[in-house]
Amino acid sequence: MFRRFVRALGPDIYRKITFPVKENAEKLVKTGRTTVPFGANYTDDKDAISETLLDAACRNAFHLYLYYTTEDDEFEEAHGQCGFVHLGGVARAVTALHNVVDEEKEGKMWLFHHAAASPLDPTSLNSQRVQWPKGVKQANIRPYVGVFGGTSKETKGAANEWRYGVDVQWGTRHYNLDFKNIQRRSFQMVAKGFDFHVGQKVGIAVERCEAPITPENVEANVTQEEIKRIYGGQGTVVYTGEITHVGQQHIEYNLNSFRGCSGAIVFLLDKGQPPTVEQRHHGKAVAVHAGGVPGERMNFGFLLTEPNP
């Protein structure tokens, strides 16, 4: 409804561009991957995930339509991801904090207005209006400074910082929710105290939306034909990889991503796992995808912890 309203105002007021405010890097890590159909959805590694878990993860994933405004009444739309996670008998929405903060870009302050969560598999469930904390300014966030794994002798174990702090934001209120269906389309969080290790296999379920993927926004020297092979076409995809580094509050992994993936739930896969991942852990949510590791060809997410009451 809001999108139809602001579009009716005309192009001088409303602009929809691919990624207007948020330009955080995402990384193409594995250029040899090919996204293929698997059941009703897609994945880039059928040997890493069962069709059952693939269907469940895609059913539990939501595309996040993000709307921003300025003091001059300009509106812009961006794309992200989110998911619902079981907490204390209820399902709570969660995304990356940087999706819903106010941020200055090119001398103009863009204010987060609202977001609509649209299920990637829309069967029996419509878009969900989720209320997120408003008025959070990126400039007021204390950066997260952590030890990142690095990909070379020079950068391995180096301290780096992420300007959005611990980049996780829980929704505060839900509108138009079909609670019966939303409970069935939510991730279970992995048990507290789960031991993270390098080599554990993880995935994210995302929608290949209308926003184009280019070599520039995945920071890779590849052709558009290669991008189509690696990421697939329109549809819902689970990109897979494994943990390459465990930080204090984040994990790094070598799965492929593109701009618009931030906020996706990172979950444990159910095939080819090391003994540290038991069957009861399969499909459990472990982190929220943040983006690309600064200065490295790797992606990362922040570990999920229960929000403060």
GROMACS .gro file of C-alpha atoms in nm, residues 10 29 70 84 117 121 138 142 161 190 192-193 201 212 224 234 239 249 258 262 264 276 296:
model
   23
   10GLY     CA    1   0.546   1.085  -0.926
   29VAL     CA    2   3.393  -1.618  -0.290
   70THR     CA    3   1.466   1.243   0.353
   84PHE     CA    4   1.145  -1.520   1.203
  117ALA     CA    5   0.867  -0.868   0.500
  121ASP     CA    6   0.739  -1.884  -0.074
  138GLN     CA    7   2.457   0.485   1.216
  142ARG     CA    8   2.977   0.197   1.840
  161GLU     CA    9   3.596  -0.306   1.248
  190VAL     CA   10   2.060  -2.344   1.780
  192LYS     CA   11   2.281  -2.199   2.371
  193GLY     CA   12   2.641  -2.311   2.413
  201LYS     CA   13   2.865  -2.615   0.683
  212PRO     CA   14   2.073  -0.694  -1.088
  224GLN     CA   15   2.760  -1.137  -1.653
  234GLN     CA   16   1.498  -1.530  -1.060
  239TYR     CA   17   2.387  -2.050  -0.115
  249GLN     CA   18   3.059  -1.243   1.817
  258PHE     CA   19   2.533  -1.031  -0.336
  262SER     CA   20   2.205  -0.884   0.434
  264ALA     CA   21   1.931  -1.345   0.587
  276THR     CA   22   3.065  -3.136   1.584
  296GLU     CA   23   3.880  -0.981   0.241
   0.00000   0.00000   0.00000
